[in-house]
Amino acid sequence: MRKILVTGGAGYVGSHTVLELIKDNFSVVVLDSLEAGHKEALGEKVTLEVANLSDKNRVLEIFQKHKPEAVIDFAAYLAVGESMDNPIKYFENNVANFVNLLEVMEKSGCKYLIKSSTAAIYGNPTKDSDIPWKESFTESYKPNKSALLEGKWNGAAVAGEDFFQRFIDHYNSIYSGRAELRLSPDEISKLRIPLSIYGLTKAIDEIVMKKYDEMSGIKSVALRYFNVCGADPGGKIGEAKPKPTTLMVLAIYQALGKVLELKIFGTDFPTIDGTGVRDYIHPSDLATGHLTALEYLEENNRSEIINLGTGHGSSVLEVIKAVEVASGKKVQTKNYPRRSGDPSISVADPTLAGQLLNWQAKYTLSDMAETAWKWHSENPDGFLRK
Ligand code: UD1
């Protein structure tokens, strides 16, 4: 496979993957709405088609014009908080537009798909031995009630099973004429695991991929990313979101004086230093993960769901320390109570990625802090005024 179409390729993880594809001499077409992506993140060897996946006819034209052999799909919304206040917006982009993409792939005979998924699918651990997360957790755990936290449906506060039922009813009403997309009781049970609508939309996507495999032979790999941070060591691309919410970027923003203080959400977790522990992973490692997944599909023609994480947890205080070392500045912090929905610890078991893809992360937390610091300090306004 040499010709790849990358949706959302002008975004953060997308642009790092495109860079790796170009280095490996793939021919790359990026399909991006540029709502959140930046065309400046793409080199001159990349063909950009500005389009939205909601416009099925236009997307079909793009597929007919370029005839990609495989798709890597990054096009999705990813803000956990926003997904709770605006679930329909997340349904439309993360689920309905994804179904559009699969329809177009089916029509144009494109048989391979690599898809961004997320560790948010795992929700909260049910017991200590659930950590590190294994892919099989979502196969074996069958809750009767949804773990969804409080959010809004048509402006009214809802949580748990109520929130969940409204979302599933919405899915059913949109796809009432599509028996092949109907969710079985077993699938519905699996969808009750995530805490957020964001995680739930990605869990639905994984189920829809399985249906398209059985129905149309589209083979796919869903890659469940853990906490992404860092920037391309070459310094040309990095994360450029208007309102960052993730820990390392906020710590760097504090070191740059862009925010007054970094809030530490919770110092009483049962972890090494009382702060939350996460598996941080560099986008260039994710990028090579996507390339190895393409190879896997070509060689094995088999669908898989695979974690991409380092298998190593770092605490909030360790992330702050890494930023201080990389920047040479002190990060001003203030302790706050735990943030709603934060598990104490989330770390990947990356064994399957090693076995199936022969992939393993190589960047350390210090590498992530150094590359992210270089990017943000040299480009304080992202891709603007370079
Ligand atoms: C969440 C999502 C993940 C998503 C990511 C980025 C879940 C379970 N995970 O990860 O899927 O990809 O957001 O949108 O929903 N922290 C602070 N102060 C801050 C910010 C964060 O102390 O100002 C702490 C958090 O409490 C947590 C850690 O830093 O312990 C990482 O938080 P964050 O970067 O927001 O990512 P997650 O919540 O782990």
JSON list of N, CA and C and ligand atoms in Angstrom, two decimals, residues 78-81 117-124 195-196 198-199 225-228 239 241 245-251 261-266 269 275-280 314-316 319-320 334 337-339 341-346, ligand 1:
[
{"chain": "A", "resi": 78, "resn": "LEU", "atom": "N", "xyz": [-12.34, 15.99, 20.29]},
{"chain": "A", "resi": 78, "resn": "LEU", "atom": "CA", "xyz": [-11.67, 15.24, 21.36]},
{"chain": "A", "resi": 78, "resn": "LEU", "atom": "C", "xyz": [-11.72, 15.86, 22.74]},
{"chain": "A", "resi": 79, "resn": "ALA", "atom": "N", "xyz": [-12.56, 16.89, 22.91]},
{"chain": "A", "resi": 79, "resn": "ALA", "atom": "CA", "xyz": [-12.59, 17.52, 24.24]},
{"chain": "A", "resi": 79, "resn": "ALA", "atom": "C", "xyz": [-13.61, 16.82, 25.13]},
{"chain": "A", "resi": 80, "resn": "VAL", "atom": "N", "xyz": [-13.11, 16.17, 26.16]},
{"chain": "A", "resi": 80, "resn": "VAL", "atom": "CA", "xyz": [-13.96, 15.36, 27.03]},
{"chain": "A", "resi": 80, "resn": "VAL", "atom": "C", "xyz": [-15.07, 16.23, 27.66]},
{"chain": "A", "resi": 81, "resn": "GLY", "atom": "N", "xyz": [-14.70, 17.39, 28.21]},
{"chain": "A", "resi": 81, "resn": "GLY", "atom": "CA", "xyz": [-15.67, 18.27, 28.88]},
{"chain": "A", "resi": 81, "resn": "GLY", "atom": "C", "xyz": [-16.76, 18.73, 27.92]},
{"chain": "A", "resi": 117, "resn": "SER", "atom": "N", "xyz": [-8.43, 5.61, 18.29]},
{"chain": "A", "resi": 117, "resn": "SER", "atom": "CA", "xyz": [-9.35, 5.37, 19.39]},
{"chain": "A", "resi": 117, "resn": "SER", "atom": "C", "xyz": [-8.67, 5.89, 20.66]},
{"chain": "A", "resi": 118, "resn": "THR", "atom": "N", "xyz": [-9.18, 5.57, 21.80]},
{"chain": "A", "resi": 118, "resn": "THR", "atom": "CA", "xyz": [-8.69, 6.24, 23.01]},
{"chain": "A", "resi": 118, "resn": "THR", "atom": "C", "xyz": [-8.78, 5.37, 24.26]},
{"chain": "A", "resi": 119, "resn": "ALA", "atom": "N", "xyz": [-7.91, 5.65, 25.20]},
{"chain": "A", "resi": 119, "resn": "ALA", "atom": "CA", "xyz": [-7.96, 4.99, 26.50]},
{"chain": "A", "resi": 119, "resn": "ALA", "atom": "C", "xyz": [-9.20, 5.43, 27.28]},
{"chain": "A", "resi": 120, "resn": "ALA", "atom": "N", "xyz": [-9.86, 6.51, 26.83]},
{"chain": "A", "resi": 120, "resn": "ALA", "atom": "CA", "xyz": [-11.09, 6.96, 27.51]},
{"chain": "A", "resi": 120, "resn": "ALA", "atom": "C", "xyz": [-12.18, 5.90, 27.43]},
{"chain": "A", "resi": 121, "resn": "ILE", "atom": "N", "xyz": [-12.01, 4.93, 26.51]},
{"chain": "A", "resi": 121, "resn": "ILE", "atom": "CA", "xyz": [-12.95, 3.82, 26.39]},
{"chain": "A", "resi": 121, "resn": "ILE", "atom": "C", "xyz": [-12.98, 2.96, 27.65]},
{"chain": "A", "resi": 122, "resn": "TYR", "atom": "N", "xyz": [-11.85, 2.93, 28.41]},
{"chain": "A", "resi": 122, "resn": "TYR", "atom": "CA", "xyz": [-11.77, 2.03, 29.56]},
{"chain": "A", "resi": 122, "resn": "TYR", "atom": "C", "xyz": [-12.51, 2.50, 30.81]},
{"chain": "A", "resi": 123, "resn": "GLY", "atom": "N", "xyz": [-12.86, 3.78, 30.89]},
{"chain": "A", "resi": 123, "resn": "GLY", "atom": "CA", "xyz": [-13.56, 4.26, 32.08]},
{"chain": "A", "resi": 123, "resn": "GLY", "atom": "C", "xyz": [-12.73, 4.11, 33.33]},
{"chain": "A", "resi": 124, "resn": "ASN", "atom": "N", "xyz": [-13.39, 3.78, 34.44]},
{"chain": "A", "resi": 124, "resn": "ASN", "atom": "CA", "xyz": [-12.68, 3.61, 35.72]},
{"chain": "A", "resi": 124, "resn": "ASN", "atom": "C", "xyz": [-12.36, 2.14, 35.96]},
{"chain": "A", "resi": 195, "resn": "LEU", "atom": "N", "xyz": [-16.75, 6.87, 30.80]},
{"chain": "A", "resi": 195, "resn": "LEU", "atom": "CA", "xyz": [-17.28, 7.90, 31.69]},
{"chain": "A", "resi": 195, "resn": "LEU", "atom": "C", "xyz": [-17.78, 9.11, 30.92]},
{"chain": "A", "resi": 196, "resn": "SER", "atom": "N", "xyz": [-17.30, 9.26, 29.68]},
{"chain": "A", "resi": 196, "resn": "SER", "atom": "CA", "xyz": [-17.63, 10.48, 28.93]},
{"chain": "A", "resi": 196, "resn": "SER", "atom": "C", "xyz": [-18.28, 10.13, 27.59]},
{"chain": "A", "resi": 198, "resn": "TYR", "atom": "N", "xyz": [-17.37, 11.52, 24.90]},
{"chain": "A", "resi": 198, "resn": "TYR", "atom": "CA", "xyz": [-16.22, 11.38, 23.99]},
{"chain": "A", "resi": 198, "resn": "TYR", "atom": "C", "xyz": [-15.80, 9.90, 23.91]},
{"chain": "A", "resi": 199, "resn": "GLY", "atom": "N", "xyz": [-15.57, 9.28, 25.07]},
{"chain": "A", "resi": 199, "resn": "GLY", "atom": "CA", "xyz": [-15.17, 7.87, 25.11]},
{"chain": "A", "resi": 199, "resn": "GLY", "atom": "C", "xyz": [-16.24, 6.98, 24.50]},
{"chain": "A", "resi": 225, "resn": "TYR", "atom": "N", "xyz": [-5.15, 5.26, 21.99]},
{"chain": "A", "resi": 225, "resn": "TYR", "atom": "CA", "xyz": [-4.03, 6.08, 22.49]},
{"chain": "A", "resi": 225, "resn": "TYR", "atom": "C", "xyz": [-4.22, 6.38, 23.96]},
{"chain": "A", "resi": 226, "resn": "PHE", "atom": "N", "xyz": [-3.10, 6.47, 24.67]},
{"chain": "A", "resi": 226, "resn": "PHE", "atom": "CA", "xyz": [-3.13, 6.96, 26.05]},
{"chain": "A", "resi": 226, "resn": "PHE", "atom": "C", "xyz": [-2.91, 8.48, 26.01]},
{"chain": "A", "resi": 227, "resn": "ASN", "atom": "N", "xyz": [-2.18, 9.09, 26.95]},
{"chain": "A", "resi": 227, "resn": "ASN", "atom": "CA", "xyz": [-2.13, 10.57, 27.01]},
{"chain": "A", "resi": 227, "resn": "ASN", "atom": "C", "xyz": [-1.02, 11.12, 26.12]},
{"chain": "A", "resi": 228, "resn": "VAL", "atom": "N", "xyz": [-1.41, 11.79, 25.05]},
{"chain": "A", "resi": 228, "resn": "VAL", "atom": "CA", "xyz": [-0.44, 12.23, 24.05]},
{"chain": "A", "resi": 228, "resn": "VAL", "atom": "C", "xyz": [0.17, 13.57, 24.44]},
{"chain": "A", "resi": 239, "resn": "GLU", "atom": "N", "xyz": [1.56, 20.69, 18.99]},
{"chain": "A", "resi": 239, "resn": "GLU", "atom": "CA", "xyz": [0.14, 20.84, 19.31]},
{"chain": "A", "resi": 239, "resn": "GLU", "atom": "C", "xyz": [-0.22, 22.32, 19.26]},
{"chain": "A", "resi": 241, "resn": "LYS", "atom": "N", "xyz": [-3.67, 23.96, 19.81]},
{"chain": "A", "resi": 241, "resn": "LYS", "atom": "CA", "xyz": [-5.11, 24.10, 20.06]},
{"chain": "A", "resi": 241, "resn": "LYS", "atom": "C", "xyz": [-5.36, 25.47, 20.69]},
{"chain": "A", "resi": 245, "resn": "THR", "atom": "N", "xyz": [-6.18, 21.84, 27.30]},
{"chain": "A", "resi": 245, "resn": "THR", "atom": "CA", "xyz": [-6.70, 21.40, 28.60]},
{"chain": "A", "resi": 245, "resn": "THR", "atom": "C", "xyz": [-5.80, 20.33, 29.22]},
{"chain": "A", "resi": 246, "resn": "THR", "atom": "N", "xyz": [-4.81, 19.87, 28.45]},
{"chain": "A", "resi": 246, "resn": "THR", "atom": "CA", "xyz": [-4.03, 18.73, 28.96]},
{"chain": "A", "resi": 246, "resn": "THR", "atom": "C", "xyz": [-2.84, 19.21, 29.81]},
{"chain": "A", "resi": 247, "resn": "LEU", "atom": "N", "xyz": [-2.45, 18.32, 30.70]},
{"chain": "A", "resi": 247, "resn": "LEU", "atom": "CA", "xyz": [-1.50, 18.69, 31.75]},
{"chain": "A", "resi": 247, "resn": "LEU", "atom": "C", "xyz": [-0.18, 19.29, 31.25]},
{"chain": "A", "resi": 248, "resn": "MET", "atom": "N", "xyz": [0.52, 18.59, 30.34]},
{"chain": "A", "resi": 248, "resn": "MET", "atom": "CA", "xyz": [1.85, 19.07, 29.98]},
{"chain": "A", "resi": 248, "resn": "MET", "atom": "C", "xyz": [1.79, 20.43, 29.30]},
{"chain": "A", "resi": 249, "resn": "VAL", "atom": "N", "xyz": [0.81, 20.62, 28.42]},
{"chain": "A", "resi": 249, "resn": "VAL", "atom": "CA", "xyz": [0.70, 21.91, 27.72]},
{"chain": "A", "resi": 249, "resn": "VAL", "atom": "C", "xyz": [0.41, 23.02, 28.73]},
{"chain": "A", "resi": 250, "resn": "LEU", "atom": "N", "xyz": [-0.46, 22.75, 29.70]},
{"chain": "A", "resi": 250, "resn": "LEU", "atom": "CA", "xyz": [-0.78, 23.78, 30.69]},
{"chain": "A", "resi": 250, "resn": "LEU", "atom": "C", "xyz": [0.43, 24.09, 31.57]},
{"chain": "A", "resi": 251, "resn": "ALA", "atom": "N", "xyz": [1.23, 23.07, 31.89]},
{"chain": "A", "resi": 251, "resn": "ALA", "atom": "CA", "xyz": [2.45, 23.31, 32.68]},
{"chain": "A", "resi": 251, "resn": "ALA", "atom": "C", "xyz": [3.41, 24.20, 31.89]},
{"chain": "A", "resi": 261, "resn": "GLU", "atom": "N", "xyz": [-1.37, 30.15, 37.09]},
{"chain": "A", "resi": 261, "resn": "GLU", "atom": "CA", "xyz": [-0.90, 29.04, 37.92]},
{"chain": "A", "resi": 261, "resn": "GLU", "atom": "C", "xyz": [-1.37, 27.74, 37.28]},
{"chain": "A", "resi": 262, "resn": "LEU", "atom": "N", "xyz": [-0.67, 26.66, 37.60]},
{"chain": "A", "resi": 262, "resn": "LEU", "atom": "CA", "xyz": [-1.13, 25.34, 37.17]},
{"chain": "A", "resi": 262, "resn": "LEU", "atom": "C", "xyz": [-1.87, 24.71, 38.34]},
{"chain": "A", "resi": 263, "resn": "LYS", "atom": "N", "xyz": [-3.11, 24.32, 38.06]},
{"chain": "A", "resi": 263, "resn": "LYS", "atom": "CA", "xyz": [-3.89, 23.67, 39.13]},
{"chain": "A", "resi": 263, "resn": "LYS", "atom": "C", "xyz": [-3.52, 22.20, 39.20]},
{"chain": "A", "resi": 264, "resn": "ILE", "atom": "N", "xyz": [-3.24, 21.72, 40.38]},
{"chain": "A", "resi": 264, "resn": "ILE", "atom": "CA", "xyz": [-3.01, 20.27, 40.56]},
{"chain": "A", "resi": 264, "resn": "ILE", "atom": "C", "xyz": [-4.31, 19.68, 41.10]},
{"chain": "A", "resi": 265, "resn": "PHE", "atom": "N", "xyz": [-4.94, 18.86, 40.27]},
{"chain": "A", "resi": 265, "resn": "PHE", "atom": "CA", "xyz": [-6.26, 18.32, 40.64]},
{"chain": "A", "resi": 265, "resn": "PHE", "atom": "C", "xyz": [-6.11, 17.04, 41.47]},
{"chain": "A", "resi": 266, "resn": "GLY", "atom": "N", "xyz": [-6.01, 17.21, 42.77]},
{"chain": "A", "resi": 266, "resn": "GLY", "atom": "CA", "xyz": [-6.00, 16.04, 43.67]},
{"chain": "A", "resi": 266, "resn": "GLY", "atom": "C", "xyz": [-4.59, 15.68, 44.10]},
{"chain": "A", "resi": 269, "resn": "PHE", "atom": "N", "xyz": [-4.59, 10.93, 45.96]},
{"chain": "A", "resi": 269, "resn": "PHE", "atom": "CA", "xyz": [-4.82, 9.65, 45.26]},
{"chain": "A", "resi": 269, "resn": "PHE", "atom": "C", "xyz": [-3.88, 8.58, 45.84]},
{"chain": "A", "resi": 275, "resn": "THR", "atom": "N", "xyz": [-0.62, 12.28, 43.53]},
{"chain": "A", "resi": 275, "resn": "THR", "atom": "CA", "xyz": [-1.25, 12.91, 42.35]},
{"chain": "A", "resi": 275, "resn": "THR", "atom": "C", "xyz": [-1.55, 11.82, 41.30]},
{"chain": "A", "resi": 276, "resn": "GLY", "atom": "N", "xyz": [-2.40, 12.18, 40.33]},
{"chain": "A", "resi": 276, "resn": "GLY", "atom": "CA", "xyz": [-2.87, 11.22, 39.33]},
{"chain": "A", "resi": 276, "resn": "GLY", "atom": "C", "xyz": [-1.74, 10.69, 38.45]},
{"chain": "A", "resi": 277, "resn": "VAL", "atom": "N", "xyz": [-1.83, 9.43, 38.08]},
{"chain": "A", "resi": 277, "resn": "VAL", "atom": "CA", "xyz": [-0.79, 8.80, 37.24]},
{"chain": "A", "resi": 277, "resn": "VAL", "atom": "C", "xyz": [-1.38, 8.45, 35.88]},
{"chain": "A", "resi": 278, "resn": "ARG", "atom": "N", "xyz": [-0.63, 8.82, 34.81]},
{"chain": "A", "resi": 278, "resn": "ARG", "atom": "CA", "xyz": [-1.06, 8.55, 33.44]},
{"chain": "A", "resi": 278, "resn": "ARG", "atom": "C", "xyz": [0.10, 7.99, 32.62]},
{"chain": "A", "resi": 279, "resn": "ASP", "atom": "N", "xyz": [-0.25, 7.38, 31.51]},
{"chain": "A", "resi": 279, "resn": "ASP", "atom": "CA", "xyz": [0.73, 6.84, 30.57]},
{"chain": "A", "resi": 279, "resn": "ASP", "atom": "C", "xyz": [0.88, 7.86, 29.43]},
{"chain": "A", "resi": 280, "resn": "TYR", "atom": "N", "xyz": [1.93, 8.67, 29.51]},
{"chain": "A", "resi": 280, "resn": "TYR", "atom": "CA", "xyz": [2.14, 9.73, 28.51]},
{"chain": "A", "resi": 280, "resn": "TYR", "atom": "C", "xyz": [2.91, 9.16, 27.32]},
{"chain": "A", "resi": 314, "resn": "SER", "atom": "N", "xyz": [3.36, 8.05, 34.82]},
{"chain": "A", "resi": 314, "resn": "SER", "atom": "CA", "xyz": [4.02, 9.21, 35.45]},
{"chain": "A", "resi": 314, "resn": "SER", "atom": "C", "xyz": [2.97, 10.01, 36.21]},
{"chain": "A", "resi": 315, "resn": "SER", "atom": "N", "xyz": [3.38, 10.54, 37.36]},
{"chain": "A", "resi": 315, "resn": "SER", "atom": "CA", "xyz": [2.44, 11.33, 38.17]},
{"chain": "A", "resi": 315, "resn": "SER", "atom": "C", "xyz": [2.41, 12.78, 37.67]},
{"chain": "A", "resi": 316, "resn": "VAL", "atom": "N", "xyz": [1.41, 13.53, 38.13]},
{"chain": "A", "resi": 316, "resn": "VAL", "atom": "CA", "xyz": [1.31, 14.96, 37.78]},
{"chain": "A", "resi": 316, "resn": "VAL", "atom": "C", "xyz": [2.59, 15.67, 38.20]},
{"chain": "A", "resi": 319, "resn": "VAL", "atom": "N", "xyz": [5.41, 15.02, 35.80]},
{"chain": "A", "resi": 319, "resn": "VAL", "atom": "CA", "xyz": [5.26, 15.77, 34.55]},
{"chain": "A", "resi": 319, "resn": "VAL", "atom": "C", "xyz": [5.72, 17.21, 34.76]},
{"chain": "A", "resi": 320, "resn": "ILE", "atom": "N", "xyz": [5.31, 17.79, 35.89]},
{"chain": "A", "resi": 320, "resn": "ILE", "atom": "CA", "xyz": [5.71, 19.18, 36.20]},
{"chain": "A", "resi": 320, "resn": "ILE", "atom": "C", "xyz": [7.24, 19.28, 36.30]},
{"chain": "A", "resi": 334, "resn": "LYS", "atom": "N", "xyz": [-0.83, 25.26, 42.26]},
{"chain": "A", "resi": 334, "resn": "LYS", "atom": "CA", "xyz": [-1.69, 25.37, 43.44]},
{"chain": "A", "resi": 334, "resn": "LYS", "atom": "C", "xyz": [-2.50, 24.09, 43.54]},
{"chain": "A", "resi": 337, "resn": "PRO", "atom": "N", "xyz": [-8.91, 20.31, 44.80]},
{"chain": "A", "resi": 337, "resn": "PRO", "atom": "CA", "xyz": [-9.50, 18.97, 44.99]},
{"chain": "A", "resi": 337, "resn": "PRO", "atom": "C", "xyz": [-9.48, 18.18, 43.69]},
{"chain": "A", "resi": 338, "resn": "ARG", "atom": "N", "xyz": [-9.78, 16.88, 43.78]},
{"chain": "A", "resi": 338, "resn": "ARG", "atom": "CA", "xyz": [-9.83, 16.02, 42.58]},
{"chain": "A", "resi": 338, "resn": "ARG", "atom": "C", "xyz": [-10.83, 16.57, 41.57]},
{"chain": "A", "resi": 339, "resn": "ARG", "atom": "N", "xyz": [-10.55, 16.37, 40.30]},
{"chain": "A", "resi": 339, "resn": "ARG", "atom": "CA", "xyz": [-11.45, 16.79, 39.22]},
{"chain": "A", "resi": 339, "resn": "ARG", "atom": "C", "xyz": [-12.44, 15.65, 38.99]},
{"chain": "A", "resi": 341, "resn": "GLY", "atom": "N", "xyz": [-14.43, 12.69, 37.74]},
{"chain": "A", "resi": 341, "resn": "GLY", "atom": "CA", "xyz": [-14.22, 11.67, 36.71]},
{"chain": "A", "resi": 341, "resn": "GLY", "atom": "C", "xyz": [-12.79, 11.23, 36.52]},
{"chain": "A", "resi": 342, "resn": "ASP", "atom": "N", "xyz": [-11.83, 11.86, 37.20]},
{"chain": "A", "resi": 342, "resn": "ASP", "atom": "CA", "xyz": [-10.42, 11.46, 37.02]},
{"chain": "A", "resi": 342, "resn": "ASP", "atom": "C", "xyz": [-10.13, 10.16, 37.76]},
{"chain": "A", "resi": 343, "resn": "PRO", "atom": "N", "xyz": [-9.73, 9.10, 37.06]},
{"chain": "A", "resi": 343, "resn": "PRO", "atom": "CA", "xyz": [-9.27, 7.91, 37.78]},
{"chain": "A", "resi": 343, "resn": "PRO", "atom": "C", "xyz": [-7.90, 8.20, 38.39]},
{"chain": "A", "resi": 344, "resn": "SER", "atom": "N", "xyz": [-7.52, 7.46, 39.45]},
{"chain": "A", "resi": 344, "resn": "SER", "atom": "CA", "xyz": [-6.22, 7.73, 40.08]},
{"chain": "A", "resi": 344, "resn": "SER", "atom": "C", "xyz": [-5.10, 7.35, 39.13]},
{"chain": "A", "resi": 345, "resn": "ILE", "atom": "N", "xyz": [-5.32, 6.26, 38.38]},
{"chain": "A", "resi": 345, "resn": "ILE", "atom": "CA", "xyz": [-4.22, 5.78, 37.53]},
{"chain": "A", "resi": 345, "resn": "ILE", "atom": "C", "xyz": [-4.77, 5.18, 36.24]},
{"chain": "A", "resi": 346, "resn": "SER", "atom": "N", "xyz": [-4.09, 5.49, 35.15]},
{"chain": "A", "resi": 346, "resn": "SER", "atom": "CA", "xyz": [-4.42, 4.87, 33.86]},
{"chain": "A", "resi": 346, "resn": "SER", "atom": "C", "xyz": [-3.13, 4.62, 33.10]},
{"chain": "B", "resi": 1, "resn": "UD1", "atom": "C1", "xyz": [-8.41, 12.88, 29.17]},
{"chain": "B", "resi": 1, "resn": "UD1", "atom": "C2", "xyz": [-9.09, 11.74, 28.48]},
{"chain": "B", "resi": 1, "resn": "UD1", "atom": "C3", "xyz": [-8.32, 11.29, 27.28]},
{"chain": "B", "resi": 1, "resn": "UD1", "atom": "C4", "xyz": [-8.09, 12.44, 26.36]},
{"chain": "B", "resi": 1, "resn": "UD1", "atom": "C5", "xyz": [-7.38, 13.53, 27.12]},
{"chain": "B", "resi": 1, "resn": "UD1", "atom": "C6", "xyz": [-7.19, 14.76, 26.28]},
{"chain": "B", "resi": 1, "resn": "UD1", "atom": "C7", "xyz": [-10.42, 10.37, 30.01]},
{"chain": "B", "resi": 1, "resn": "UD1", "atom": "C8", "xyz": [-10.39, 9.20, 30.92]},
{"chain": "B", "resi": 1, "resn": "UD1", "atom": "N1", "xyz": [-9.23, 10.65, 29.41]},
{"chain": "B", "resi": 1, "resn": "UD1", "atom": "O1", "xyz": [-7.22, 12.37, 29.74]},
{"chain": "B", "resi": 1, "resn": "UD1", "atom": "O2", "xyz": [-9.03, 10.31, 26.58]},
{"chain": "B", "resi": 1, "resn": "UD1", "atom": "O3", "xyz": [-7.33, 12.01, 25.27]},
{"chain": "B", "resi": 1, "resn": "UD1", "atom": "O4", "xyz": [-8.16, 13.91, 28.26]},
{"chain": "B", "resi": 1, "resn": "UD1", "atom": "O5", "xyz": [-8.40, 15.38, 25.97]},
{"chain": "B", "resi": 1, "resn": "UD1", "atom": "O6", "xyz": [-11.40, 11.03, 29.85]},
{"chain": "B", "resi": 1, "resn": "UD1", "atom": "N2", "xyz": [-4.29, 17.59, 35.61]},
{"chain": "B", "resi": 1, "resn": "UD1", "atom": "C9", "xyz": [-4.01, 18.55, 36.58]},
{"chain": "B", "resi": 1, "resn": "UD1", "atom": "N3", "xyz": [-4.16, 19.85, 36.26]},
{"chain": "B", "resi": 1, "resn": "UD1", "atom": "C10", "xyz": [-4.58, 20.28, 35.02]},
{"chain": "B", "resi": 1, "resn": "UD1", "atom": "C11", "xyz": [-4.86, 19.32, 34.04]},
{"chain": "B", "resi": 1, "resn": "UD1", "atom": "C12", "xyz": [-4.70, 17.97, 34.37]},
{"chain": "B", "resi": 1, "resn": "UD1", "atom": "O7", "xyz": [-3.64, 18.21, 37.71]},
{"chain": "B", "resi": 1, "resn": "UD1", "atom": "O8", "xyz": [-4.71, 21.50, 34.83]},
{"chain": "B", "resi": 1, "resn": "UD1", "atom": "C13", "xyz": [-4.09, 16.17, 35.94]},
{"chain": "B", "resi": 1, "resn": "UD1", "atom": "C14", "xyz": [-5.35, 15.33, 35.81]},
{"chain": "B", "resi": 1, "resn": "UD1", "atom": "O9", "xyz": [-6.08, 15.32, 37.00]},
{"chain": "B", "resi": 1, "resn": "UD1", "atom": "C15", "xyz": [-4.75, 13.97, 35.46]},
{"chain": "B", "resi": 1, "resn": "UD1", "atom": "C16", "xyz": [-3.51, 14.33, 34.63]},
{"chain": "B", "resi": 1, "resn": "UD1", "atom": "O10", "xyz": [-3.19, 15.65, 34.99]},
{"chain": "B", "resi": 1, "resn": "UD1", "atom": "O11", "xyz": [-4.33, 13.28, 36.59]},
{"chain": "B", "resi": 1, "resn": "UD1", "atom": "C17", "xyz": [-3.72, 14.27, 33.13]},
{"chain": "B", "resi": 1, "resn": "UD1", "atom": "O12", "xyz": [-4.88, 15.03, 32.80]},
{"chain": "B", "resi": 1, "resn": "UD1", "atom": "P1", "xyz": [-5.25, 15.43, 31.28]},
{"chain": "B", "resi": 1, "resn": "UD1", "atom": "O13", "xyz": [-4.03, 15.89, 30.61]},
{"chain": "B", "resi": 1, "resn": "UD1", "atom": "O14", "xyz": [-6.43, 16.34, 31.35]},
{"chain": "B", "resi": 1, "resn": "UD1", "atom": "O15", "xyz": [-5.67, 14.04, 30.60]},
{"chain": "B", "resi": 1, "resn": "UD1", "atom": "P2", "xyz": [-6.69, 12.90, 31.10]},
{"chain": "B", "resi": 1, "resn": "UD1", "atom": "O16", "xyz": [-7.78, 13.48, 31.91]},
{"chain": "B", "resi": 1, "resn": "UD1", "atom": "O17", "xyz": [-5.89, 11.80, 31.70]}
]
